[in-house]
Amino acid sequence: MRIGVIGTGRIGTIHANTLSRHRDVGSLILTDADPTRAQELAHRLGETAAPGVDEIFRWGVDAVVITTATAAHADLIGRAARAGLPVFCEKPIALDLPGSLHAIAEVETAGTVLQMGFQRRFDAGYGGAREAVRSGRLGRLHTVRAMTSDQAPPPVSYLPLSGGLYRDTLIHDFDVLRWVTGHEVTEVYAAGSDAGPPMFREAGDVDTAAVVLTLDDATLATATATRLNGAGYDVRMELAGELDQVVVGLDDRTPIASTEPTGPPAASKPWTTFLERFGPAYEAELNAFVEVVRGERANPCDGREALQALRIAEACALSRREHRPVRLAEVPGGQEPVLR
């Protein structure tokens, strides 16, 4: 199997490393907007670098992995679909609903595969939470608390391109909330604060956000995020039911300290980045993609799944702007026809 990797930044490098050592992947073709970066990675891995995207498709590959800047995702997904190639793409499909819907329609019209990169679905902790909910161990689920806290903000240049905290960061919590509980979000109420460094205000973004979400079975959920959690990278989900309660992301590296006299000590080596915390999950999602391409398993996260997470993020952005609850039914994209 020959796979083209488009984008060799941080996550592209990790994915290329995973694929290069995969027993079912014979070779890679790597390309990047910075040709030197792609060439250097190809040299380290013993793979081939291409001057540009055109060569990826012209030289011939069996599948494509897209890890470029978000603005390029939708066009590349469409191009791969028209070429009849299965695609793995980092989230999101696009920064807006029309672009996402068009890309999904191209995939569905071509009858190809689009697997989206929501790596938390492949994390052992979230998998355990899903099993606890689905098995009935928790009884009726009544409360979910999710959080994503970055230790340090991304580069200033990234913020205007990110889509904002709801679409860039909390979208992971929105996706995994649906995946773990098996229920849809029906309403959100979102707030955000830009009281931190001025670069967030200048980018029209917030550095901290909180959302109350209502699920279709009346379960209540909260999701919070911040770019400024100096203690470390902290991602957790607590699920409380009438019979039991479980938590994802609580271990000896969780960056939190108890104020109780007999509480556990602070982590001696707290998590610092998402790449470190979710390393095994990133590898697992690429292994799954290879299996999907080989026809050995069903697609674990298609474009329609990613669209639902984006619709929740869009509802949150609208809620924050207008200071009101927003029903998901207000957000387009629920039942759009396939492009013909």
GROMACS .gro file of C-alpha atoms in nm, residues 23-330:
model
  308
   23ARG     CA    1   0.365  -0.357   0.824
   24ASP     CA    2   0.089  -0.310   0.566
   25VAL     CA    3   0.220   0.019   0.426
   26GLY     CA    4   0.486  -0.027   0.163
   27SER     CA    5   0.580   0.335   0.103
   28LEU     CA    6   0.484   0.699   0.154
   29ILE     CA    7   0.492   1.008  -0.061
   30LEU     CA    8   0.521   1.323   0.149
   31THR     CA    9   0.452   1.681   0.050
   32ASP     CA   10   0.416   2.013   0.228
   33ALA     CA   11   0.370   2.382   0.155
   34ASP     CA   12   0.732   2.402   0.276
   35PRO     CA   13   0.911   2.158   0.039
   36THR     CA   14   1.226   2.153   0.250
   37ARG     CA   15   1.031   2.032   0.553
   38ALA     CA   16   0.882   1.746   0.351
   39GLN     CA   17   1.221   1.654   0.207
   40GLU     CA   18   1.385   1.644   0.548
   41LEU     CA   19   1.113   1.420   0.692
   42ALA     CA   20   1.124   1.191   0.388
   43HIS     CA   21   1.500   1.159   0.427
   44ARG     CA   22   1.469   1.068   0.796
   45LEU     CA   23   1.206   0.804   0.724
   46GLY     CA   24   1.352   0.667   0.404
   47GLU     CA   25   1.043   0.773   0.208
   48THR     CA   26   0.980   0.989  -0.099
   49ALA     CA   27   0.914   1.363  -0.104
   50ALA     CA   28   0.699   1.521  -0.375
   51PRO     CA   29   0.732   1.884  -0.489
   52GLY     CA   30   0.359   1.945  -0.447
   53VAL     CA   31   0.009   1.805  -0.418
   54ASP     CA   32  -0.025   1.746  -0.792
   55GLU     CA   33   0.251   1.488  -0.780
   56ILE     CA   34   0.078   1.300  -0.499
   57PHE     CA   35  -0.211   1.227  -0.730
   58ARG     CA   36  -0.009   1.196  -1.052
   59TRP     CA   37   0.249   0.953  -0.915
   60GLY     CA   38  -0.024   0.724  -0.784
   61VAL     CA   39  -0.123   0.638  -0.429
   62ASP     CA   40  -0.378   0.403  -0.269
   63ALA     CA   41  -0.494   0.650  -0.003
   64VAL     CA   42  -0.434   1.005   0.119
   65VAL     CA   43  -0.371   1.147   0.468
   66ILE     CA   44  -0.445   1.520   0.500
   67THR     CA   45  -0.273   1.713   0.780
   68THR     CA   46  -0.248   2.057   0.620
   69ALA     CA   47  -0.381   2.387   0.749
   70THR     CA   48  -0.760   2.366   0.786
   71ALA     CA   49  -0.830   2.603   0.498
   72ALA     CA   50  -0.704   2.340   0.253
   73HIS     CA   51  -0.893   2.040   0.394
   74ALA     CA   52  -1.219   2.060   0.199
   75ASP     CA   53  -1.056   2.109  -0.143
   76LEU     CA   54  -0.815   1.822  -0.085
   77ILE     CA   55  -1.094   1.593   0.037
   78GLY     CA   56  -1.290   1.671  -0.279
   79ARG     CA   57  -0.988   1.614  -0.502
   80ALA     CA   58  -0.918   1.276  -0.341
   81ALA     CA   59  -1.284   1.177  -0.371
   82ARG     CA   60  -1.287   1.261  -0.743
   83ALA     CA   61  -0.974   1.048  -0.780
   84GLY     CA   62  -1.152   0.759  -0.605
   85LEU     CA   63  -0.913   0.757  -0.311
   86PRO     CA   64  -0.991   0.691   0.057
   87VAL     CA   65  -0.894   0.984   0.281
   88PHE     CA   66  -0.794   1.033   0.641
   89CYS     CA   67  -0.824   1.400   0.740
   90GLU     CA   68  -0.747   1.581   1.061
   91LYS     CA   69  -1.044   1.771   1.202
   92PRO     CA   70  -1.228   1.975   1.098
   93ILE     CA   71  -1.343   1.917   0.740
   94ALA     CA   72  -1.368   2.295   0.700
   95LEU     CA   73  -1.416   2.598   0.921
   96ASP     CA   74  -1.770   2.653   0.799
   97LEU     CA   75  -2.079   2.443   0.734
   98PRO     CA   76  -2.109   2.505   0.356
   99GLY     CA   77  -1.752   2.391   0.297
  100SER     CA   78  -1.802   2.085   0.515
  101LEU     CA   79  -2.128   1.990   0.347
  102HIS     CA   80  -1.981   2.024  -0.001
  103ALA     CA   81  -1.681   1.805   0.085
  104ILE     CA   82  -1.904   1.539   0.242
  105ALA     CA   83  -2.129   1.544  -0.063
  106GLU     CA   84  -1.832   1.490  -0.293
  107VAL     CA   85  -1.723   1.188  -0.089
  108GLU     CA   86  -2.072   1.042  -0.081
  109THR     CA   87  -2.126   1.101  -0.454
  110ALA     CA   88  -1.795   0.933  -0.537
  111GLY     CA   89  -1.867   0.646  -0.298
  112THR     CA   90  -1.525   0.680  -0.135
  113VAL     CA   91  -1.413   0.685   0.229
  114LEU     CA   92  -1.348   0.986   0.452
  115GLN     CA   93  -1.222   0.905   0.802
  116MET     CA   94  -1.192   1.206   1.032
  117GLY     CA   95  -0.921   1.243   1.293
  118PHE     CA   96  -1.101   1.255   1.626
  119GLN     CA   97  -0.835   1.065   1.817
  120ARG     CA   98  -1.016   1.056   2.152
  121ARG     CA   99  -1.237   0.779   2.012
  122PHE     CA  100  -0.921   0.564   2.019
  123ASP     CA  101  -0.811   0.655   2.373
  124ALA     CA  102  -0.839   0.375   2.629
  125GLY     CA  103  -0.998   0.600   2.891
  126TYR     CA  104  -1.277   0.725   2.665
  127GLY     CA  105  -1.332   0.373   2.542
  128GLY     CA  106  -1.377   0.259   2.900
  129ALA     CA  107  -1.624   0.539   2.966
  130ARG     CA  108  -1.826   0.443   2.660
  131GLU     CA  109  -1.842   0.084   2.780
  132ALA     CA  110  -1.946   0.194   3.130
  133VAL     CA  111  -2.234   0.396   2.985
  134ARG     CA  112  -2.345   0.143   2.725
  135SER     CA  113  -2.329  -0.155   2.963
  136GLY     CA  114  -2.563   0.010   3.214
  137ARG     CA  115  -2.300   0.017   3.488
  138LEU     CA  116  -2.376   0.384   3.564
  139GLY     CA  117  -2.752   0.344   3.551
  140ARG     CA  118  -2.938   0.642   3.410
  141LEU     CA  119  -2.678   0.899   3.314
  142HIS     CA  120  -2.770   1.242   3.446
  143THR     CA  121  -2.453   1.455   3.435
  144VAL     CA  122  -2.143   1.477   3.216
  145ARG     CA  123  -1.854   1.718   3.278
  146ALA     CA  124  -1.593   1.755   3.003
  147MET     CA  125  -1.288   1.976   2.991
  148THR     CA  126  -0.989   2.054   2.770
  149SER     CA  127  -0.716   2.279   2.908
  150ASP     CA  128  -0.401   2.362   2.713
  151GLN     CA  129  -0.090   2.444   2.911
  152ALA     CA  130   0.012   2.719   2.670
  153PRO     CA  131  -0.159   2.895   2.380
  154PRO     CA  132  -0.075   2.821   2.016
  155PRO     CA  133   0.135   3.065   1.810
  156VAL     CA  134  -0.021   3.406   1.754
  157SER     CA  135  -0.027   3.344   1.378
  158TYR     CA  136  -0.242   3.033   1.426
  159LEU     CA  137  -0.529   3.195   1.615
  160PRO     CA  138  -0.697   3.378   1.324
  161LEU     CA  139  -0.684   3.053   1.122
  162SER     CA  140  -0.807   2.820   1.397
  163GLY     CA  141  -1.179   2.888   1.375
  164GLY     CA  142  -1.189   2.981   1.742
  165LEU     CA  143  -1.191   2.791   2.069
  166TYR     CA  144  -1.524   2.615   2.009
  167ARG     CA  145  -1.432   2.486   1.662
  168ASP     CA  146  -1.064   2.419   1.727
  169THR     CA  147  -1.055   2.280   2.081
  170LEU     CA  148  -1.399   2.205   2.225
  171ILE     CA  149  -1.501   2.029   1.903
  172HIS     CA  150  -1.312   1.725   2.040
  173ASP     CA  151  -1.525   1.731   2.355
  174PHE     CA  152  -1.843   1.767   2.148
  175ASP     CA  153  -1.751   1.468   1.932
  176VAL     CA  154  -1.653   1.241   2.216
  177LEU     CA  155  -1.961   1.343   2.419
  178ARG     CA  156  -2.180   1.203   2.139
  179TRP     CA  157  -1.958   0.896   2.098
  180VAL     CA  158  -1.945   0.804   2.467
  181THR     CA  159  -2.312   0.867   2.550
  182GLY     CA  160  -2.473   0.761   2.222
  183HIS     CA  161  -2.699   1.068   2.235
  184GLU     CA  162  -2.732   1.388   2.037
  185VAL     CA  163  -2.702   1.743   2.167
  186THR     CA  164  -3.029   1.933   2.129
  187GLU     CA  165  -2.945   2.271   2.287
  188VAL     CA  166  -2.642   2.470   2.401
  189TYR     CA  167  -2.574   2.783   2.602
  190ALA     CA  168  -2.218   2.913   2.566
  191ALA     CA  169  -2.007   3.185   2.722
  192GLY     CA  170  -1.649   3.291   2.663
  193SER     CA  171  -1.386   3.519   2.812
  194ASP     CA  172  -1.111   3.711   2.633
  195ALA     CA  173  -0.971   3.858   2.954
  196GLY     CA  174  -0.632   3.697   2.898
  197PRO     CA  175  -0.354   3.808   2.661
  198PRO     CA  176  -0.461   4.063   2.398
  199MET     CA  177  -0.376   3.830   2.108
  200PHE     CA  178  -0.708   3.651   2.162
  201ARG     CA  179  -0.910   3.970   2.138
  202GLU     CA  180  -0.711   4.075   1.834
  203ALA     CA  181  -0.797   3.743   1.667
  204GLY     CA  182  -1.166   3.777   1.757
  205ASP     CA  183  -1.136   3.470   1.979
  206VAL     CA  184  -1.164   3.384   2.350
  207ASP     CA  185  -0.903   3.218   2.568
  208THR     CA  186  -1.155   3.046   2.800
  209ALA     CA  187  -1.504   2.910   2.734
  210ALA     CA  188  -1.784   2.723   2.908
  211VAL     CA  189  -2.088   2.551   2.758
  212VAL     CA  190  -2.401   2.391   2.903
  213LEU     CA  191  -2.538   2.123   2.670
  214THR     CA  192  -2.868   1.935   2.686
  215LEU     CA  193  -2.882   1.588   2.530
  216ASP     CA  194  -3.184   1.431   2.363
  217ASP     CA  195  -3.250   1.211   2.669
  218ALA     CA  196  -3.238   1.514   2.905
  219THR     CA  197  -2.886   1.438   3.029
  220LEU     CA  198  -2.706   1.762   3.118
  221ALA     CA  199  -2.345   1.818   3.019
  222THR     CA  200  -2.092   2.093   3.067
  223ALA     CA  201  -1.779   2.148   2.862
  224THR     CA  202  -1.504   2.395   2.944
  225ALA     CA  203  -1.181   2.487   2.769
  226THR     CA  204  -0.890   2.724   2.815
  227ARG     CA  205  -0.565   2.801   2.637
  228LEU     CA  206  -0.395   2.912   2.961
  229ASN     CA  207  -0.370   2.622   3.209
  230GLY     CA  208  -0.021   2.672   3.348
  231ALA     CA  209  -0.026   2.349   3.552
  232GLY     CA  210  -0.022   2.135   3.238
  233TYR     CA  211  -0.235   1.980   2.965
  234ASP     CA  212  -0.557   1.860   3.128
  235VAL     CA  213  -0.827   1.665   2.944
  236ARG     CA  214  -1.095   1.491   3.147
  237MET     CA  215  -1.453   1.370   3.131
  238GLU     CA  216  -1.663   1.283   3.435
  239LEU     CA  217  -1.982   1.081   3.389
  240ALA     CA  218  -2.230   1.051   3.676
  241GLY     CA  219  -2.527   0.816   3.682
  242GLU     CA  220  -2.779   0.699   3.935
  243LEU     CA  221  -2.568   0.389   4.011
  244ASP     CA  222  -2.204   0.487   3.965
  245GLN     CA  223  -1.961   0.754   3.849
  246VAL     CA  224  -1.644   0.732   3.638
  247VAL     CA  225  -1.377   0.973   3.516
  248VAL     CA  226  -1.154   0.980   3.208
  249GLY     CA  227  -0.810   1.140   3.229
  250LEU     CA  228  -0.739   1.097   3.600
  251ASP     CA  229  -0.398   0.937   3.649
  252ASP     CA  230  -0.057   1.007   3.800
  253ARG     CA  231   0.012   1.269   3.530
  254THR     CA  232  -0.308   1.471   3.564
  255PRO     CA  233  -0.198   1.832   3.633
  256ILE     CA  234  -0.409   1.897   3.940
  257ALA     CA  235  -0.332   1.925   4.311
  258SER     CA  236  -0.569   1.842   4.597
  259THR     CA  237  -0.616   2.086   4.883
  260GLU     CA  238  -0.737   1.806   5.112
  261PRO     CA  239  -0.493   1.702   5.390
  262THR     CA  240  -0.510   1.338   5.280
  263GLY     CA  241  -0.551   1.406   4.908
  264PRO     CA  242  -0.316   1.263   4.644
  265PRO     CA  243   0.005   1.453   4.572
  266ALA     CA  244   0.049   1.671   4.266
  267ALA     CA  245   0.180   1.498   3.955
  268SER     CA  246   0.559   1.488   3.942
  269LYS     CA  247   0.552   1.483   3.559
  270PRO     CA  248   0.224   1.635   3.438
  271TRP     CA  249   0.105   1.609   3.078
  272THR     CA  250   0.223   1.908   2.874
  273THR     CA  251   0.077   1.867   2.522
  274PHE     CA  252  -0.199   1.685   2.335
  275LEU     CA  253   0.063   1.500   2.129
  276GLU     CA  254   0.208   1.353   2.448
  277ARG     CA  255  -0.124   1.275   2.618
  278PHE     CA  256  -0.284   1.113   2.314
  279GLY     CA  257   0.019   0.954   2.148
  280PRO     CA  258  -0.121   0.597   2.154
  281ALA     CA  259  -0.460   0.720   2.031
  282TYR     CA  260  -0.305   0.898   1.734
  283GLU     CA  261  -0.128   0.577   1.639
  284ALA     CA  262  -0.443   0.370   1.683
  285GLU     CA  263  -0.654   0.592   1.457
  286LEU     CA  264  -0.399   0.560   1.174
  287ASN     CA  265  -0.385   0.183   1.222
  288ALA     CA  266  -0.763   0.184   1.195
  289PHE     CA  267  -0.744   0.384   0.871
  290VAL     CA  268  -0.512   0.127   0.716
  291GLU     CA  269  -0.763  -0.142   0.811
  292VAL     CA  270  -1.045   0.063   0.657
  293VAL     CA  271  -0.848   0.102   0.332
  294ARG     CA  272  -0.782  -0.273   0.327
  295GLY     CA  273  -1.154  -0.342   0.375
  296GLU     CA  274  -1.100  -0.505   0.713
  297ARG     CA  275  -1.322  -0.278   0.923
  298ALA     CA  276  -1.594  -0.015   0.894
  299ASN     CA  277  -1.512   0.355   0.900
  300PRO     CA  278  -1.498   0.453   1.272
  301CYS     CA  279  -1.561   0.827   1.219
  302ASP     CA  280  -1.697   0.949   0.887
  303GLY     CA  281  -1.771   1.298   0.761
  304ARG     CA  282  -2.127   1.303   0.893
  305GLU     CA  283  -1.996   1.235   1.244
  306ALA     CA  284  -1.752   1.524   1.212
  307LEU     CA  285  -2.031   1.745   1.079
  308GLN     CA  286  -2.236   1.691   1.395
  309ALA     CA  287  -1.948   1.806   1.614
  310LEU     CA  288  -1.903   2.115   1.396
  311ARG     CA  289  -2.276   2.194   1.417
  312ILE     CA  290  -2.249   2.193   1.798
  313ALA     CA  291  -1.948   2.426   1.777
  314GLU     CA  292  -2.141   2.655   1.541
  315ALA     CA  293  -2.434   2.662   1.784
  316CYS     CA  294  -2.194   2.759   2.064
  317ALA     CA  295  -2.046   3.044   1.861
  318LEU     CA  296  -2.397   3.173   1.788
  319SER     CA  297  -2.499   3.137   2.152
  320ARG     CA  298  -2.201   3.337   2.271
  321ARG     CA  299  -2.260   3.614   2.016
  322GLU     CA  300  -2.630   3.647   2.092
  323HIS     CA  301  -2.623   3.563   2.465
  324ARG     CA  302  -2.901   3.304   2.440
  325PRO     CA  303  -2.964   2.929   2.430
  326VAL     CA  304  -2.942   2.788   2.077
  327ARG     CA  305  -3.125   2.479   1.957
  328LEU     CA  306  -2.925   2.253   1.727
  329ALA     CA  307  -3.223   2.259   1.493
  330GLU     CA  308  -3.132   2.623   1.423
   0.00000   0.00000   0.00000
